[in-house]
Amino acid sequence: MARKASGSAHWHTETAAVHAGEFVDPATRASSPNLVMSVTFAPEAVTGFSARDERDYEGFVYSRVGSPTVAQLEAKLAALEGGEAALCFASGVAAAHALICGRLGRGDHIIVPDANYVGIAELARDTLPRFGIEVSCVDVSRPEEVAAAIRPATRMLWLETPANPTMKLCDIAALAQLAHDRGVRDVAVDSTYATPVATRPLSLGADFVVHSLTKYIGGHGDAMGGAVIGRTADLDALNLEATVHFGGVLSPFNAWLILRGAATLPIRMRAHEEAALKVARFLEEHEAVSRVFYPGLPSHPQHALAKRQMRNFSGMMTFQTRRPGPEIAAAMVKKLEIIHYAVSLGHHRSLVYWIGTDGIQASTFRHDAEQLRRYRDYAGDGVFRLSVGIENPDDLIADLSRVL
């Protein structure tokens, strides 16, 4: 059963992050959420053996169907996004897979960005067609391309804003309106980069929001998870299909860690944004850097949309260098003292990684000639993806100066 937001609609984000989904334990009077690791539970009423027969039972029976600790996190996430309910999964990709394969079937059509997070991009290109789901990859920053791609079988429009790794934005409200007017049932937004502190896609017309909880919401790089937030009826149906049948459930221990991280999300996002803006300005003025993409900079091609759609510019950016990227990446591995040369993002510590155009084209995007031309116009031979943590930005700047 999808867990609903409770009594938090009137709270500010900072308050919801701390209190939504949490309560004082009636037995122990514990103030912090309990970590309940039990796999099975003793129900207070006779229930059926299949999860199909448990839908009218409000308690817990088996942790693949629902767990008390995971349920608390789900309620918190629903409150933060202003959604009716949430479902958690073992990773961000598990959440995306659950939503896409739980809502679509053979003969359905999905539109996805032509450049977005590699896990979802490869799922769309390599896996979905094997199961008869048709995929179109378009530049979702151009509404006219989305409109041209919609066909009678289109059931889902998948958006990611800001996009990984290009930092392109898309207009959620405009695209949701366009898709729904043209008969598309579901608009889903991967809002991992933005977080609910910056953007609430449901309020802009989206049907679902997806997060990799491994990133900003968990925030500490020590717990993997994913979530889908949306309408209760949709997520109740999805729970049976995607959670019970696909089985990609979130561990209660990881849920407990992410609960703890989510409580400080608003203050961490303020620190991320403050440090990122200072680092982005430094990079933009550095002679070794040719281009910086950060939504908070006026130089970002979609800065006006960022100001309209985002309440926080987050800590993510990409930049290009005049010297060859692999050469600087090798120096980063050896010389960086504070920033870690490592994948992932949204952690309290800063992370940087080189994403070469040739490599990501061969492994993931496989663009046609025109899409490749556009990607190279934007990303050149590659970009450094920098996830700015909550360290002092002056120390991060000194660290980057060492390799630039």
mmCIF file of C-alpha atoms in Angstrom:
data_model
loop_
_atom_site.group_PDB
_atom_site.id
_atom_site.type_symbol
_atom_site.label_atom_id
_atom_site.label_comp_id
_atom_site.label_asym_id
_atom_site.label_seq_id
_atom_site.Cartn_x
_atom_site.Cartn_y
_atom_site.Cartn_z
ATOM 1 C CA MET A 1 0.000 0.000 0.000
ATOM 2 C CA ALA A 2 1.311 3.442 -0.911
ATOM 3 C CA ARG A 3 1.929 5.599 2.151
ATOM 4 C CA LYS A 4 0.120 8.909 2.244
ATOM 5 C CA ALA A 5 1.264 12.273 3.502
ATOM 6 C CA SER A 6 -0.344 12.989 6.854
ATOM 7 C CA GLY A 7 -1.282 16.298 8.441
ATOM 8 C CA SER A 8 1.547 18.253 6.862
ATOM 9 C CA ALA A 9 -0.077 20.173 4.008
ATOM 10 C CA HIS A 10 0.175 23.453 5.927
ATOM 11 C CA TRP A 11 3.793 23.006 7.024
ATOM 12 C CA HIS A 12 6.728 24.800 5.482
ATOM 13 C CA THR A 13 9.307 22.623 3.737
ATOM 14 C CA GLU A 14 11.797 22.861 6.606
ATOM 15 C CA THR A 15 9.173 21.613 9.084
ATOM 16 C CA ALA A 16 7.911 18.842 6.810
ATOM 17 C CA ALA A 17 11.465 17.609 6.255
ATOM 18 C CA VAL A 18 11.861 17.082 10.002
ATOM 19 C CA HIS A 19 8.404 15.988 11.104
ATOM 20 C CA ALA A 20 6.371 14.552 8.209
ATOM 21 C CA GLY A 21 5.912 10.794 8.524
ATOM 22 C CA GLU A 22 7.352 10.770 12.041
ATOM 23 C CA PHE A 23 5.673 10.379 15.411
ATOM 24 C CA VAL A 24 6.482 9.642 19.036
ATOM 25 C CA ASP A 25 6.463 5.880 19.484
ATOM 26 C CA PRO A 26 3.418 5.069 21.686
ATOM 27 C CA ALA A 27 5.151 2.159 23.424
ATOM 28 C CA THR A 28 8.639 3.514 24.122
ATOM 29 C CA ARG A 29 8.024 7.273 23.704
ATOM 30 C CA ALA A 30 11.044 7.335 21.361
ATOM 31 C CA SER A 31 11.275 10.675 19.575
ATOM 32 C CA SER A 32 13.293 9.443 16.571
ATOM 33 C CA PRO A 33 11.919 6.984 13.990
ATOM 34 C CA ASN A 34 12.338 3.322 14.867
ATOM 35 C CA LEU A 35 14.394 1.006 12.699
ATOM 36 C CA VAL A 36 12.127 -2.017 12.200
ATOM 37 C CA MET A 37 14.111 -4.758 10.456
ATOM 38 C CA SER A 38 11.508 -7.507 10.756
ATOM 39 C CA VAL A 39 10.664 -9.285 7.499
ATOM 40 C CA THR A 40 7.326 -10.637 8.724
ATOM 41 C CA PHE A 41 4.608 -9.302 11.016
ATOM 42 C CA ALA A 42 1.825 -10.914 13.054
ATOM 43 C CA PRO A 43 -1.411 -9.449 11.629
ATOM 44 C CA GLU A 44 -4.306 -8.501 13.889
ATOM 45 C CA ALA A 45 -6.809 -10.074 11.515
ATOM 46 C CA VAL A 46 -6.944 -13.047 9.173
ATOM 47 C CA THR A 47 -5.622 -12.042 5.745
ATOM 48 C CA GLY A 48 -5.104 -13.876 2.466
ATOM 49 C CA PHE A 49 -1.799 -15.456 1.506
ATOM 50 C CA SER A 50 -1.362 -13.353 -1.659
ATOM 51 C CA ALA A 51 -0.643 -9.645 -1.489
ATOM 52 C CA ARG A 52 -3.713 -9.219 -3.704
ATOM 53 C CA ASP A 53 -5.814 -10.192 -0.692
ATOM 54 C CA GLU A 54 -4.138 -7.722 1.690
ATOM 55 C CA ARG A 55 -5.223 -4.504 0.018
ATOM 56 C CA ASP A 56 -7.957 -3.761 2.556
ATOM 57 C CA TYR A 57 -5.713 -4.509 5.543
ATOM 58 C CA GLU A 58 -4.057 -1.397 6.986
ATOM 59 C CA GLY A 59 -1.347 -3.188 8.958
ATOM 60 C CA PHE A 60 1.871 -4.886 7.913
ATOM 61 C CA VAL A 61 2.173 -8.527 6.892
ATOM 62 C CA TYR A 62 5.393 -8.975 4.885
ATOM 63 C CA SER A 63 8.099 -6.403 4.282
ATOM 64 C CA ARG A 64 8.122 -6.758 0.485
ATOM 65 C CA VAL A 65 4.579 -5.348 0.572
ATOM 66 C CA GLY A 66 5.204 -2.761 3.274
ATOM 67 C CA SER A 67 7.534 -1.952 6.175
ATOM 68 C CA PRO A 68 6.968 0.465 9.072
ATOM 69 C CA THR A 69 10.284 2.274 8.599
ATOM 70 C CA VAL A 70 9.901 2.490 4.821
ATOM 71 C CA ALA A 71 6.326 3.708 5.310
ATOM 72 C CA GLN A 72 7.550 6.613 7.428
ATOM 73 C CA LEU A 73 9.969 7.645 4.687
ATOM 74 C CA GLU A 74 7.215 7.366 2.077
ATOM 75 C CA ALA A 75 4.958 9.658 4.077
ATOM 76 C CA LYS A 76 7.768 12.196 4.439
ATOM 77 C CA LEU A 77 8.527 12.174 0.700
ATOM 78 C CA ALA A 78 4.862 12.591 -0.210
ATOM 79 C CA ALA A 79 4.673 15.595 2.104
ATOM 80 C CA LEU A 80 7.838 17.166 0.712
ATOM 81 C CA GLU A 81 6.593 16.864 -2.888
ATOM 82 C CA GLY A 82 3.006 17.857 -2.104
ATOM 83 C CA GLY A 83 1.817 14.486 -3.404
ATOM 84 C CA GLU A 84 -0.903 12.186 -2.165
ATOM 85 C CA ALA A 85 1.375 9.190 -1.644
ATOM 86 C CA ALA A 86 4.825 7.731 -2.296
ATOM 87 C CA LEU A 87 6.450 4.362 -2.919
ATOM 88 C CA CYS A 88 10.095 3.594 -2.179
ATOM 89 C CA PHE A 89 12.395 1.224 -4.041
ATOM 90 C CA ALA A 90 15.913 -0.161 -3.759
ATOM 91 C CA SER A 91 17.462 2.456 -6.080
ATOM 92 C CA GLY A 92 16.553 5.321 -8.366
ATOM 93 C CA VAL A 93 16.707 3.019 -11.397
ATOM 94 C CA ALA A 94 14.451 0.521 -9.598
ATOM 95 C CA ALA A 95 11.939 3.314 -9.029
ATOM 96 C CA ALA A 96 12.084 4.390 -12.687
ATOM 97 C CA HIS A 97 11.781 0.796 -13.901
ATOM 98 C CA ALA A 98 8.844 0.210 -11.579
ATOM 99 C CA LEU A 99 6.983 3.257 -12.836
ATOM 100 C CA ILE A 100 7.678 2.727 -16.533
ATOM 101 C CA CYS A 101 7.110 -1.032 -16.647
ATOM 102 C CA GLY A 102 4.276 -0.849 -14.135
ATOM 103 C CA ARG A 103 2.375 1.678 -16.267
ATOM 104 C CA LEU A 104 3.331 0.627 -19.814
ATOM 105 C CA GLY A 105 2.993 -2.569 -21.841
ATOM 106 C CA ARG A 106 3.552 -3.996 -25.293
ATOM 107 C CA GLY A 107 2.513 -1.549 -28.002
ATOM 108 C CA ASP A 108 2.731 1.524 -25.766
ATOM 109 C CA HIS A 109 5.021 4.436 -26.621
ATOM 110 C CA ILE A 110 7.189 6.561 -24.311
ATOM 111 C CA ILE A 111 9.047 9.800 -25.056
ATOM 112 C CA VAL A 112 12.317 10.290 -23.177
ATOM 113 C CA PRO A 113 15.022 12.983 -23.305
ATOM 114 C CA ASP A 114 17.759 12.480 -25.870
ATOM 115 C CA ALA A 115 20.317 13.064 -23.087
ATOM 116 C CA ASN A 116 19.575 12.169 -19.488
ATOM 117 C CA TYR A 117 20.789 9.951 -16.646
ATOM 118 C CA VAL A 118 22.579 6.970 -18.184
ATOM 119 C CA GLY A 119 20.722 4.313 -16.182
ATOM 120 C CA ILE A 120 17.367 5.473 -17.523
ATOM 121 C CA ALA A 121 18.743 6.272 -20.975
ATOM 122 C CA GLU A 122 20.064 2.726 -21.348
ATOM 123 C CA LEU A 123 16.878 1.215 -19.905
ATOM 124 C CA ALA A 124 14.908 3.103 -22.553
ATOM 125 C CA ARG A 125 17.185 2.203 -25.460
ATOM 126 C CA ASP A 126 18.227 -1.342 -24.604
ATOM 127 C CA THR A 127 15.532 -2.924 -22.444
ATOM 128 C CA LEU A 128 12.111 -1.430 -23.142
ATOM 129 C CA PRO A 129 12.100 -2.273 -26.888
ATOM 130 C CA ARG A 130 12.712 -5.951 -26.042
ATOM 131 C CA PHE A 131 9.364 -5.947 -24.259
ATOM 132 C CA GLY A 132 7.515 -4.224 -27.072
ATOM 133 C CA ILE A 133 7.530 -0.689 -25.643
ATOM 134 C CA GLU A 134 8.359 1.856 -28.317
ATOM 135 C CA VAL A 135 10.735 4.688 -27.414
ATOM 136 C CA SER A 136 11.386 8.110 -28.940
ATOM 137 C CA CYS A 137 14.394 10.143 -27.752
ATOM 138 C CA VAL A 138 13.942 13.889 -28.277
ATOM 139 C CA ASP A 139 15.317 17.170 -26.992
ATOM 140 C CA VAL A 140 12.685 17.916 -24.346
ATOM 141 C CA SER A 141 14.013 21.465 -23.969
ATOM 142 C CA ARG A 142 12.304 22.043 -27.345
ATOM 143 C CA PRO A 143 8.509 21.680 -26.954
ATOM 144 C CA GLU A 144 8.074 21.458 -30.724
ATOM 145 C CA GLU A 145 10.118 18.233 -30.774
ATOM 146 C CA VAL A 146 7.987 16.744 -28.018
ATOM 147 C CA ALA A 147 4.813 17.695 -29.883
ATOM 148 C CA ALA A 148 6.088 16.119 -33.095
ATOM 149 C CA ALA A 149 6.969 12.873 -31.284
ATOM 150 C CA ILE A 150 3.526 12.320 -29.728
ATOM 151 C CA ARG A 151 1.491 9.593 -31.453
ATOM 152 C CA PRO A 152 -1.787 7.787 -30.615
ATOM 153 C CA ALA A 153 0.100 5.081 -28.666
ATOM 154 C CA THR A 154 2.063 7.571 -26.516
ATOM 155 C CA ARG A 155 1.291 6.798 -22.879
ATOM 156 C CA MET A 156 4.165 8.503 -21.043
ATOM 157 C CA LEU A 157 6.383 11.558 -21.334
ATOM 158 C CA TRP A 158 9.541 11.189 -19.232
ATOM 159 C CA LEU A 159 11.315 14.410 -18.248
ATOM 160 C CA GLU A 160 14.490 15.144 -16.304
ATOM 161 C CA THR A 161 15.280 18.691 -15.236
ATOM 162 C CA PRO A 162 18.020 19.743 -14.787
ATOM 163 C CA ALA A 163 19.311 16.954 -17.013
ATOM 164 C CA ASN A 164 22.283 14.743 -16.258
ATOM 165 C CA PRO A 165 24.932 15.564 -17.477
ATOM 166 C CA THR A 166 24.074 18.476 -19.806
ATOM 167 C CA MET A 167 22.328 20.651 -17.194
ATOM 168 C CA LYS A 168 19.601 21.401 -19.756
ATOM 169 C CA LEU A 169 16.229 22.364 -18.319
ATOM 170 C CA CYS A 170 12.749 21.699 -19.636
ATOM 171 C CA ASP A 171 9.547 23.611 -18.928
ATOM 172 C CA ILE A 172 7.532 21.150 -16.833
ATOM 173 C CA ALA A 173 4.286 23.135 -16.832
ATOM 174 C CA ALA A 174 4.311 23.743 -20.590
ATOM 175 C CA LEU A 175 5.203 20.160 -21.464
ATOM 176 C CA ALA A 176 2.691 18.649 -19.026
ATOM 177 C CA GLN A 177 -0.057 20.798 -20.531
ATOM 178 C CA LEU A 178 1.033 19.884 -24.057
ATOM 179 C CA ALA A 179 1.160 16.161 -23.301
ATOM 180 C CA HIS A 180 -2.173 16.021 -21.511
ATOM 181 C CA ASP A 181 -3.887 18.082 -24.211
ATOM 182 C CA ARG A 182 -2.616 15.562 -26.775
ATOM 183 C CA GLY A 183 -3.924 12.569 -24.825
ATOM 184 C CA VAL A 184 -0.748 11.407 -23.080
ATOM 185 C CA ARG A 185 -1.821 9.748 -19.837
ATOM 186 C CA ASP A 186 1.326 10.094 -17.727
ATOM 187 C CA VAL A 187 3.938 12.820 -17.352
ATOM 188 C CA ALA A 188 6.796 11.718 -15.092
ATOM 189 C CA VAL A 189 9.632 13.958 -13.923
ATOM 190 C CA ASP A 190 12.984 12.786 -12.605
ATOM 191 C CA SER A 191 13.645 15.621 -10.168
ATOM 192 C CA THR A 192 16.754 14.171 -8.532
ATOM 193 C CA TYR A 193 18.957 17.171 -9.374
ATOM 194 C CA ALA A 194 16.368 19.719 -8.272
ATOM 195 C CA THR A 195 14.901 18.035 -5.148
ATOM 196 C CA PRO A 196 11.555 19.184 -3.688
ATOM 197 C CA VAL A 197 13.377 22.162 -2.193
ATOM 198 C CA ALA A 198 13.864 23.578 -5.699
ATOM 199 C CA THR A 199 10.957 22.232 -7.757
ATOM 200 C CA ARG A 200 7.662 20.482 -7.111
ATOM 201 C CA PRO A 201 6.670 18.949 -10.462
ATOM 202 C CA LEU A 202 3.243 17.785 -9.280
ATOM 203 C CA SER A 203 2.224 21.394 -8.708
ATOM 204 C CA LEU A 204 3.307 22.145 -12.289
ATOM 205 C CA GLY A 205 1.041 19.498 -13.803
ATOM 206 C CA ALA A 206 3.151 16.321 -13.706
ATOM 207 C CA ASP A 207 1.540 13.040 -12.685
ATOM 208 C CA PHE A 208 4.581 11.439 -11.077
ATOM 209 C CA VAL A 209 7.873 12.557 -9.542
ATOM 210 C CA VAL A 210 10.853 10.206 -9.383
ATOM 211 C CA HIS A 211 13.902 10.575 -7.147
ATOM 212 C CA SER A 212 17.129 8.747 -6.678
ATOM 213 C CA LEU A 213 17.185 8.964 -2.888
ATOM 214 C CA THR A 214 20.846 7.967 -3.071
ATOM 215 C CA LYS A 215 21.571 11.554 -4.049
ATOM 216 C CA TYR A 216 20.421 14.776 -2.349
ATOM 217 C CA ILE A 217 17.552 13.455 -0.240
ATOM 218 C CA GLY A 218 19.715 10.842 1.482
ATOM 219 C CA GLY A 219 22.576 13.260 1.099
ATOM 220 C CA HIS A 220 25.452 11.373 2.709
ATOM 221 C CA GLY A 221 26.484 8.810 0.105
ATOM 222 C CA ASP A 222 25.846 5.839 2.402
ATOM 223 C CA ALA A 223 22.387 4.552 1.413
ATOM 224 C CA MET A 224 20.893 3.658 -1.958
ATOM 225 C CA GLY A 225 17.188 4.126 -2.667
ATOM 226 C CA GLY A 226 14.571 5.495 -5.030
ATOM 227 C CA ALA A 227 11.025 6.796 -4.875
ATOM 228 C CA VAL A 228 7.936 7.545 -6.943
ATOM 229 C CA ILE A 229 5.442 10.145 -5.713
ATOM 230 C CA GLY A 230 1.981 10.676 -7.150
ATOM 231 C CA ARG A 231 -1.718 9.946 -6.710
ATOM 232 C CA THR A 232 -2.758 7.334 -4.146
ATOM 233 C CA ALA A 233 -4.841 5.264 -6.556
ATOM 234 C CA ASP A 234 -2.038 5.092 -9.125
ATOM 235 C CA LEU A 235 0.577 4.125 -6.542
ATOM 236 C CA ASP A 236 -1.641 1.520 -4.872
ATOM 237 C CA ALA A 237 -1.928 -0.215 -8.250
ATOM 238 C CA LEU A 238 1.780 0.236 -8.864
ATOM 239 C CA ASN A 239 2.663 -1.264 -5.491
ATOM 240 C CA LEU A 240 1.144 -4.630 -6.372
ATOM 241 C CA GLU A 241 2.758 -4.701 -9.811
ATOM 242 C CA ALA A 242 6.129 -3.100 -9.212
ATOM 243 C CA THR A 243 6.942 -3.725 -5.575
ATOM 244 C CA VAL A 244 5.383 -7.121 -4.986
ATOM 245 C CA HIS A 245 6.002 -8.627 -8.426
ATOM 246 C CA PHE A 246 9.255 -6.900 -9.452
ATOM 247 C CA GLY A 247 10.603 -7.060 -5.911
ATOM 248 C CA GLY A 248 12.959 -4.072 -5.924
ATOM 249 C CA VAL A 249 12.099 -3.091 -2.349
ATOM 250 C CA LEU A 250 13.999 -0.673 -0.151
ATOM 251 C CA SER A 251 15.812 -2.051 2.881
ATOM 252 C CA PRO A 252 14.423 -0.688 6.178
ATOM 253 C CA PHE A 253 17.971 0.163 7.241
ATOM 254 C CA ASN A 254 18.515 2.258 4.117
ATOM 255 C CA ALA A 255 15.114 3.866 4.637
ATOM 256 C CA TRP A 256 16.148 4.771 8.193
ATOM 257 C CA LEU A 257 19.384 6.346 6.955
ATOM 258 C CA ILE A 258 17.544 8.289 4.246
ATOM 259 C CA LEU A 259 14.948 9.457 6.783
ATOM 260 C CA ARG A 260 17.766 10.920 8.823
ATOM 261 C CA GLY A 261 19.275 12.593 5.755
ATOM 262 C CA ALA A 262 15.954 14.001 4.546
ATOM 263 C CA ALA A 263 15.476 15.919 7.785
ATOM 264 C CA THR A 264 18.350 18.259 6.907
ATOM 265 C CA LEU A 265 17.596 18.501 3.164
ATOM 266 C CA PRO A 266 16.439 22.165 3.181
ATOM 267 C CA ILE A 267 19.453 23.497 5.062
ATOM 268 C CA ARG A 268 21.823 21.324 3.019
ATOM 269 C CA MET A 269 20.323 22.578 -0.251
ATOM 270 C CA ARG A 270 20.896 26.171 0.853
ATOM 271 C CA ALA A 271 24.534 25.322 1.579
ATOM 272 C CA HIS A 272 24.917 23.452 -1.738
ATOM 273 C CA GLU A 273 23.509 26.393 -3.693
ATOM 274 C CA GLU A 274 25.599 28.992 -1.879
ATOM 275 C CA ALA A 275 28.840 27.072 -2.435
ATOM 276 C CA ALA A 276 27.967 26.092 -6.017
ATOM 277 C CA LEU A 277 27.266 29.660 -7.075
ATOM 278 C CA LYS A 278 30.663 30.808 -5.801
ATOM 279 C CA VAL A 279 32.460 27.865 -7.431
ATOM 280 C CA ALA A 280 30.583 28.382 -10.721
ATOM 281 C CA ARG A 281 31.597 32.054 -10.836
ATOM 282 C CA PHE A 282 35.207 31.094 -10.166
ATOM 283 C CA LEU A 283 35.169 28.509 -12.964
ATOM 284 C CA GLU A 284 33.501 30.890 -15.403
ATOM 285 C CA GLU A 285 36.306 33.414 -14.896
ATOM 286 C CA HIS A 286 39.177 30.899 -14.978
ATOM 287 C CA GLU A 287 41.368 31.023 -18.077
ATOM 288 C CA ALA A 288 41.568 27.221 -18.259
ATOM 289 C CA VAL A 289 37.778 26.836 -18.408
ATOM 290 C CA SER A 290 35.932 27.406 -21.667
ATOM 291 C CA ARG A 291 32.319 27.040 -20.518
ATOM 292 C CA VAL A 292 30.247 26.482 -17.382
ATOM 293 C CA PHE A 293 26.661 25.259 -17.224
ATOM 294 C CA TYR A 294 24.966 26.152 -13.931
ATOM 295 C CA PRO A 295 21.289 27.233 -13.756
ATOM 296 C CA GLY A 296 22.130 29.960 -11.261
ATOM 297 C CA LEU A 297 24.455 31.765 -13.663
ATOM 298 C CA PRO A 298 23.005 34.345 -16.080
ATOM 299 C CA SER A 299 25.129 32.676 -18.771
ATOM 300 C CA HIS A 300 23.076 29.484 -18.608
ATOM 301 C CA PRO A 301 20.984 29.360 -21.818
ATOM 302 C CA GLN A 302 17.819 28.729 -19.777
ATOM 303 C CA HIS A 303 18.536 30.962 -16.784
ATOM 304 C CA ALA A 304 15.147 32.667 -17.119
ATOM 305 C CA LEU A 305 13.351 29.300 -16.940
ATOM 306 C CA ALA A 306 15.515 28.294 -13.985
ATOM 307 C CA LYS A 307 14.501 31.429 -12.088
ATOM 308 C CA ARG A 308 10.841 30.721 -12.845
ATOM 309 C CA GLN A 309 10.842 26.991 -12.128
ATOM 310 C CA MET A 310 13.456 26.506 -9.400
ATOM 311 C CA ARG A 311 13.457 27.946 -5.884
ATOM 312 C CA ASN A 312 17.015 26.660 -5.383
ATOM 313 C CA PHE A 313 19.651 26.211 -8.113
ATOM 314 C CA SER A 314 21.095 23.089 -6.452
ATOM 315 C CA GLY A 315 24.758 22.119 -6.333
ATOM 316 C CA MET A 316 25.150 20.510 -9.758
ATOM 317 C CA MET A 317 27.096 21.949 -12.669
ATOM 318 C CA THR A 318 29.188 20.876 -15.627
ATOM 319 C CA PHE A 319 32.168 22.648 -17.153
ATOM 320 C CA GLN A 320 34.481 22.306 -20.142
ATOM 321 C CA THR A 321 38.217 22.942 -20.186
ATOM 322 C CA ARG A 322 40.566 24.225 -22.847
ATOM 323 C CA ARG A 323 43.087 21.454 -22.189
ATOM 324 C CA PRO A 324 41.991 17.875 -22.967
ATOM 325 C CA GLY A 325 39.547 16.561 -20.386
ATOM 326 C CA PRO A 326 41.236 13.177 -19.843
ATOM 327 C CA GLU A 327 44.511 14.966 -19.050
ATOM 328 C CA ILE A 328 42.863 17.092 -16.362
ATOM 329 C CA ALA A 329 40.879 14.099 -15.057
ATOM 330 C CA ALA A 330 44.152 12.217 -14.541
ATOM 331 C CA ALA A 331 45.506 15.192 -12.579
ATOM 332 C CA MET A 332 42.318 15.256 -10.503
ATOM 333 C CA VAL A 333 42.752 11.617 -9.500
ATOM 334 C CA LYS A 334 46.256 12.363 -8.182
ATOM 335 C CA LYS A 335 46.091 15.935 -6.899
ATOM 336 C CA LEU A 336 42.622 16.721 -5.519
ATOM 337 C CA GLU A 337 42.658 16.829 -1.724
ATOM 338 C CA ILE A 338 39.060 17.733 -0.831
ATOM 339 C CA ILE A 339 36.950 16.960 -3.875
ATOM 340 C CA HIS A 340 36.673 13.244 -4.610
ATOM 341 C CA TYR A 341 37.117 12.097 -8.200
ATOM 342 C CA ALA A 342 34.164 9.720 -8.087
ATOM 343 C CA VAL A 343 30.762 9.030 -9.600
ATOM 344 C CA SER A 344 27.400 9.852 -8.024
ATOM 345 C CA LEU A 345 26.232 13.241 -6.788
ATOM 346 C CA GLY A 346 24.244 15.127 -4.188
ATOM 347 C CA HIS A 347 26.376 14.074 -1.244
ATOM 348 C CA HIS A 348 27.646 16.300 1.565
ATOM 349 C CA ARG A 349 31.148 15.967 0.074
ATOM 350 C CA SER A 350 32.039 17.326 -3.366
ATOM 351 C CA LEU A 351 32.434 14.897 -6.269
ATOM 352 C CA VAL A 352 33.728 15.414 -9.809
ATOM 353 C CA TYR A 353 33.891 13.133 -12.863
ATOM 354 C CA TRP A 354 34.895 13.417 -16.509
ATOM 355 C CA ILE A 355 32.159 12.388 -18.980
ATOM 356 C CA GLY A 356 33.696 12.115 -22.430
ATOM 357 C CA THR A 357 31.405 12.625 -25.410
ATOM 358 C CA ASP A 358 32.763 9.713 -27.471
ATOM 359 C CA GLY A 359 32.399 7.329 -24.556
ATOM 360 C CA ILE A 360 28.869 8.258 -23.553
ATOM 361 C CA GLN A 361 27.761 8.286 -27.189
ATOM 362 C CA ALA A 362 29.066 4.760 -27.732
ATOM 363 C CA SER A 363 27.764 3.320 -24.457
ATOM 364 C CA THR A 364 24.513 5.154 -23.912
ATOM 365 C CA PHE A 365 23.086 7.940 -26.086
ATOM 366 C CA ARG A 366 23.939 6.636 -29.579
ATOM 367 C CA HIS A 367 22.544 9.819 -31.151
ATOM 368 C CA ASP A 368 21.754 10.235 -34.801
ATOM 369 C CA ALA A 369 23.831 12.742 -36.776
ATOM 370 C CA GLU A 370 21.710 15.784 -35.948
ATOM 371 C CA GLN A 371 21.370 14.921 -32.252
ATOM 372 C CA LEU A 372 25.113 14.302 -32.051
ATOM 373 C CA ARG A 373 25.823 17.668 -33.659
ATOM 374 C CA ARG A 374 23.629 19.376 -31.059
ATOM 375 C CA TYR A 375 25.193 17.433 -28.200
ATOM 376 C CA ARG A 376 28.705 18.384 -29.323
ATOM 377 C CA ASP A 377 27.624 22.014 -29.706
ATOM 378 C CA TYR A 378 26.605 21.866 -26.059
ATOM 379 C CA ALA A 379 29.114 19.482 -24.490
ATOM 380 C CA GLY A 380 32.081 19.572 -26.858
ATOM 381 C CA ASP A 381 34.393 16.589 -26.438
ATOM 382 C CA GLY A 382 33.081 16.105 -22.932
ATOM 383 C CA VAL A 383 32.252 17.771 -19.630
ATOM 384 C CA PHE A 384 33.310 17.584 -16.031
ATOM 385 C CA ARG A 385 30.285 16.948 -13.846
ATOM 386 C CA LEU A 386 30.804 18.648 -10.511
ATOM 387 C CA SER A 387 28.586 17.992 -7.526
ATOM 388 C CA VAL A 388 29.389 20.750 -5.050
ATOM 389 C CA GLY A 389 29.079 19.608 -1.455
ATOM 390 C CA ILE A 390 28.679 21.630 1.722
ATOM 391 C CA GLU A 391 32.367 22.353 2.275
ATOM 392 C CA ASN A 392 33.630 25.932 2.364
ATOM 393 C CA PRO A 393 33.654 27.098 -1.274
ATOM 394 C CA ASP A 394 37.042 28.810 -0.866
ATOM 395 C CA ASP A 395 38.593 25.439 -0.056
ATOM 396 C CA LEU A 396 36.900 23.869 -3.091
ATOM 397 C CA ILE A 397 38.198 26.672 -5.309
ATOM 398 C CA ALA A 398 41.735 26.160 -4.018
ATOM 399 C CA ASP A 399 41.401 22.441 -4.715
ATOM 400 C CA LEU A 400 40.213 23.018 -8.294
ATOM 401 C CA SER A 401 42.979 25.576 -8.857
ATOM 402 C CA ARG A 402 45.473 22.818 -8.154
ATOM 403 C CA VAL A 403 44.425 20.897 -11.271
ATOM 404 C CA LEU A 404 43.268 23.670 -13.622
#
